[in-house]
XYZ file of C-alpha atoms in Angstrom:
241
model
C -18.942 20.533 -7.286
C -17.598 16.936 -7.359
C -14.453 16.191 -5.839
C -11.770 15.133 -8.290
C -9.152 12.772 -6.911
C -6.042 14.626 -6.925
C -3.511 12.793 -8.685
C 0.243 14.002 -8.673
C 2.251 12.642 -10.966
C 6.255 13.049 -10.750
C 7.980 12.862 -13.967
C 10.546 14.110 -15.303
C 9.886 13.707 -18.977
C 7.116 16.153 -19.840
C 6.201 14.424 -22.948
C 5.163 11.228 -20.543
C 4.212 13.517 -18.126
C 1.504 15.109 -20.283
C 0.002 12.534 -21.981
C -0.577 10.685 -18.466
C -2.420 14.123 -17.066
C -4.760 14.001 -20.501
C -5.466 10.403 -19.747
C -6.162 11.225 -15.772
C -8.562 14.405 -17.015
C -10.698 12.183 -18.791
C -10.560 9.341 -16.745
C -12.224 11.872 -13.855
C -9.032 12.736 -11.919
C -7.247 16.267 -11.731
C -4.124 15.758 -12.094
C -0.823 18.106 -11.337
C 2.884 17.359 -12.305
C 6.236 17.665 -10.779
C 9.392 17.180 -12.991
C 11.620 15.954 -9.833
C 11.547 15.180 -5.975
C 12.356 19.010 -5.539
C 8.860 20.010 -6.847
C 6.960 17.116 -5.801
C 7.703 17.884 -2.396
C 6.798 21.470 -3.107
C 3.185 20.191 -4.425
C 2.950 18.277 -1.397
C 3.662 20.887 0.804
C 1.064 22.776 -0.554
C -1.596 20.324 -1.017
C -2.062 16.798 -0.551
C -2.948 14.497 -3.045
C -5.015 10.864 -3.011
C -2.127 9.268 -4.798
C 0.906 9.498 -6.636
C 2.383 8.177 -9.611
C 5.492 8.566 -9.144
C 8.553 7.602 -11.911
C 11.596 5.505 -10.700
C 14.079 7.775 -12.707
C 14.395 11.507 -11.502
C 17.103 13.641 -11.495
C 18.767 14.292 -8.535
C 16.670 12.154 -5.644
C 15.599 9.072 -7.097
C 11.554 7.938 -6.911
C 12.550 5.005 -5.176
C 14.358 7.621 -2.400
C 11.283 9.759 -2.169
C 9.169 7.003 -1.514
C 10.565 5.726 1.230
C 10.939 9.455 2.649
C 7.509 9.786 1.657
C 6.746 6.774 4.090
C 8.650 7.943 6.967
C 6.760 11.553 7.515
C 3.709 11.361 9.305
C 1.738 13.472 7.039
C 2.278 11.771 3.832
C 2.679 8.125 4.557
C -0.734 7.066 4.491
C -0.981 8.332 0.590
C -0.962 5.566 -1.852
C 2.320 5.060 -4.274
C 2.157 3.621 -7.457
C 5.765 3.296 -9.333
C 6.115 3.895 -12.490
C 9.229 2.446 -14.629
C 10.738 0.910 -17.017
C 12.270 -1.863 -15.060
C 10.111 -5.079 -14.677
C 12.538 -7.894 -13.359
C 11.455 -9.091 -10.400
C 14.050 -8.008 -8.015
C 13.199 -4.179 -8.783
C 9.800 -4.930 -8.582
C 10.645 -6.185 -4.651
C 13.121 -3.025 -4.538
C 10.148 -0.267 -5.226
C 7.418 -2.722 -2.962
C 9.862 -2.578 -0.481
C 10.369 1.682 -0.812
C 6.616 1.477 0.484
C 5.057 1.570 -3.002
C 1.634 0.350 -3.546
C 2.003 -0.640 -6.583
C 4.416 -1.233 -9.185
C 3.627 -0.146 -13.079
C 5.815 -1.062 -15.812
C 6.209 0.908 -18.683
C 4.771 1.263 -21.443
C 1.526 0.388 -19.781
C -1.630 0.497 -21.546
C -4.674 3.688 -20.189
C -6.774 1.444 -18.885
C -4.678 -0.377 -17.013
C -3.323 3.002 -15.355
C -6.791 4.237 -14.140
C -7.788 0.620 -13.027
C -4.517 0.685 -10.633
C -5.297 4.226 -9.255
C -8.947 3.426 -8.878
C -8.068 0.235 -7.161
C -5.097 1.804 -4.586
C -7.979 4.830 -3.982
C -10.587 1.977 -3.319
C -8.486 0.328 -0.898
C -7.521 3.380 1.105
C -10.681 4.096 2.069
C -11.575 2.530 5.075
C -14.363 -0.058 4.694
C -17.986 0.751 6.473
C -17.941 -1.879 8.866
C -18.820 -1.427 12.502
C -17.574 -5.002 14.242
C -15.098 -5.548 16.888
C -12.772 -8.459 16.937
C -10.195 -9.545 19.694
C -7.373 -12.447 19.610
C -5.472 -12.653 23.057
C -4.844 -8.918 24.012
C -5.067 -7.506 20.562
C -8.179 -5.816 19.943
C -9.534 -4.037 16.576
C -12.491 -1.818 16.452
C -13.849 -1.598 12.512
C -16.071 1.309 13.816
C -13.796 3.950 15.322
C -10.312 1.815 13.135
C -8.623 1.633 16.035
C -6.287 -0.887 17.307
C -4.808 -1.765 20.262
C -2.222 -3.963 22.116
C -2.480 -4.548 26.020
C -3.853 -1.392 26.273
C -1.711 0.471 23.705
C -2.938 1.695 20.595
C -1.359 0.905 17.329
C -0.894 2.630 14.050
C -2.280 1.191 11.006
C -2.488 1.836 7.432
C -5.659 1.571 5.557
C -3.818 -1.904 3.447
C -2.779 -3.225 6.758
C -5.851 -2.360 8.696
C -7.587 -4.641 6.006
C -5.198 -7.782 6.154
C -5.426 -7.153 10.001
C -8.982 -7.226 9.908
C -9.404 -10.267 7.745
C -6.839 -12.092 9.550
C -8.517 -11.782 12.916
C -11.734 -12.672 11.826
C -10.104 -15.755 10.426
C -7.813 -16.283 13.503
C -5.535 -19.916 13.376
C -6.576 -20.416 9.972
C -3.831 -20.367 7.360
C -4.398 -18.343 4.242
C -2.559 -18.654 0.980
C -1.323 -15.807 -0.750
C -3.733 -16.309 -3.510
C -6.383 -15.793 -0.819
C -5.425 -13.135 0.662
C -5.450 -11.182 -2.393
C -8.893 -12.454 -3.066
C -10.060 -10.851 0.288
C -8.085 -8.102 0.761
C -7.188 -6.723 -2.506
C -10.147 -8.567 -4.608
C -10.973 -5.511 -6.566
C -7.700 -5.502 -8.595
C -6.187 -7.988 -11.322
C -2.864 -6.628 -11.181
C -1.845 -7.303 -7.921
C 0.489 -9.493 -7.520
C 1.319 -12.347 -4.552
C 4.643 -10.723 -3.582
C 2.937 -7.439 -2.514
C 1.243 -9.822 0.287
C 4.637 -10.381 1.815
C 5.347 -6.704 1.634
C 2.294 -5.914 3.147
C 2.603 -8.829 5.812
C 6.234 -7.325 6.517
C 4.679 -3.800 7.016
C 1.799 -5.227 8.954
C 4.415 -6.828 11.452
C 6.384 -3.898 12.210
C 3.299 -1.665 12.802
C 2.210 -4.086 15.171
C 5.456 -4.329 17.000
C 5.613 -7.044 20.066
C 2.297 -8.453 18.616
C 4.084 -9.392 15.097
C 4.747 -12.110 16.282
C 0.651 -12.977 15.788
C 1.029 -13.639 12.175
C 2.931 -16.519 11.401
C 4.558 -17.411 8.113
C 3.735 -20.996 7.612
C 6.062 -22.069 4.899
C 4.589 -23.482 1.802
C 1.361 -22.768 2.439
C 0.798 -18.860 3.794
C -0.066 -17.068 6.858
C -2.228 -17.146 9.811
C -3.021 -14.896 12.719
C -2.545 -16.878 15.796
C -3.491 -15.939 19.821
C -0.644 -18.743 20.799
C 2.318 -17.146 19.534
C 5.071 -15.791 22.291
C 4.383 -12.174 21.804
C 7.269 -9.721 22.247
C 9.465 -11.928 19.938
C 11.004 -9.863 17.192
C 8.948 -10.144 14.163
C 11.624 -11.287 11.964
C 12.013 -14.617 13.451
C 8.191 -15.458 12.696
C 9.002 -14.049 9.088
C 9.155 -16.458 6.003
C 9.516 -13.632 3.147
């Protein structure tokens, strides 16, 4: 039997709730609900899903809450996040980015648009089927075995960050817009939009800890992954967002 992505959706109005699930059924997903943080966690305990939708407002522990405790366990950080909500100015948008979302929906949102965004955040977790090596200074990725290391000592990656990693050291001292970026690293989705680079450059930093210092904002214009930097200087100081 085919594998349906699993899909859990956390929601605490079951009227929304449902009509998402019908939506996911026919779109080809298998979808399960959770009215709050409480029984999301529950669901995850149990099973593990590909993604979640998961709504800004719950009772008790907020989305935006679970997300980021979502991102700081081991088991579940890797899963995609896409935030749903009713608030679309831009500084929540940043806010549920910043939580460790994927991506941000705001409601009402149209079907289409919904499957497109999960299909696109499934698409980009899986890791591509490449089987090159690439090496700036002492950092070293291997596409075949995605693994990367730093003077010796691995690093942990997400599949998002792995990407941008990848492009960026195949493209070393080259600067890259924003626009670009997204072209290259996220060019299978419409929606996405220029701030989530900076979230994902931000992530891609810390992960990479004395090497952050490797990708360079340069202001006005982008980034660029560069061998000269001074590793072992905090990240934030190279940081333009």
């Amino acid at each position: 039997m085919k594998h349906l992505p699993r899909i859990l959706i956390v929601e605490d109005e079951p009227a929304i709730a449902e009509l998402i699930a019908v939506n996911l059924t026919h779109g080809g997903f298998s979808p399960v609900i959770a009215g709050d943080s409480v029984a999301a966690q529950r669901e995850l305990d149990a099973v593990l899903p590909d993604a979640i939708l998961l709504d800004w407002m719950l009772p008790g522990q907020s989305g935006l809450s679970l997300a980021r405790h979502l991102r700081k366990q081991a088991r579940t950080k890797s899963i995609p996040i896409l935030m749903l909500t009713a608030k679309g100015d831009e500084p929540d948008k940043v806010a549920g980015l910043d939580a460790g979302a994927d991506d941000y929906i705001t409601k009402p949102f149209s079907t289409q648009e919904l499957l497109a965004r999960i299909r696109a955040v499934l698409r980009r977790r899986a890791p591509e089927s490449v089987s090159d090596s690439v090496t700036v200074g002492e950092l070293l990725l291997d596409a075949a075995t995605h693994r990367i290391s730093f003077q010796g000592q691995e690093l942990k990656l997400g599949p998002t960050e792995f990407k941008l990693l990848h492009y960026l050291m195949k493209h070393a001292e080259r600067v890259h817009s924003r626009s670009t970026l997204l072209d290259k690293v996220w060019g299978d989705h419409v929606f996405i939009e220029e701030r989530t680079v900076d979230v994902h450059v931000k992530r891609l930093r810390e992960a990479l800890g004395a090497a952050g210092a490797m990708v360079e904002t340069v202001r006005g214009a982008g980034y660029r992954l560069t061998g000269l930097a001074t590793v072992g200087q905090p990240a934030a100081a190279q940081s333009g967002t």
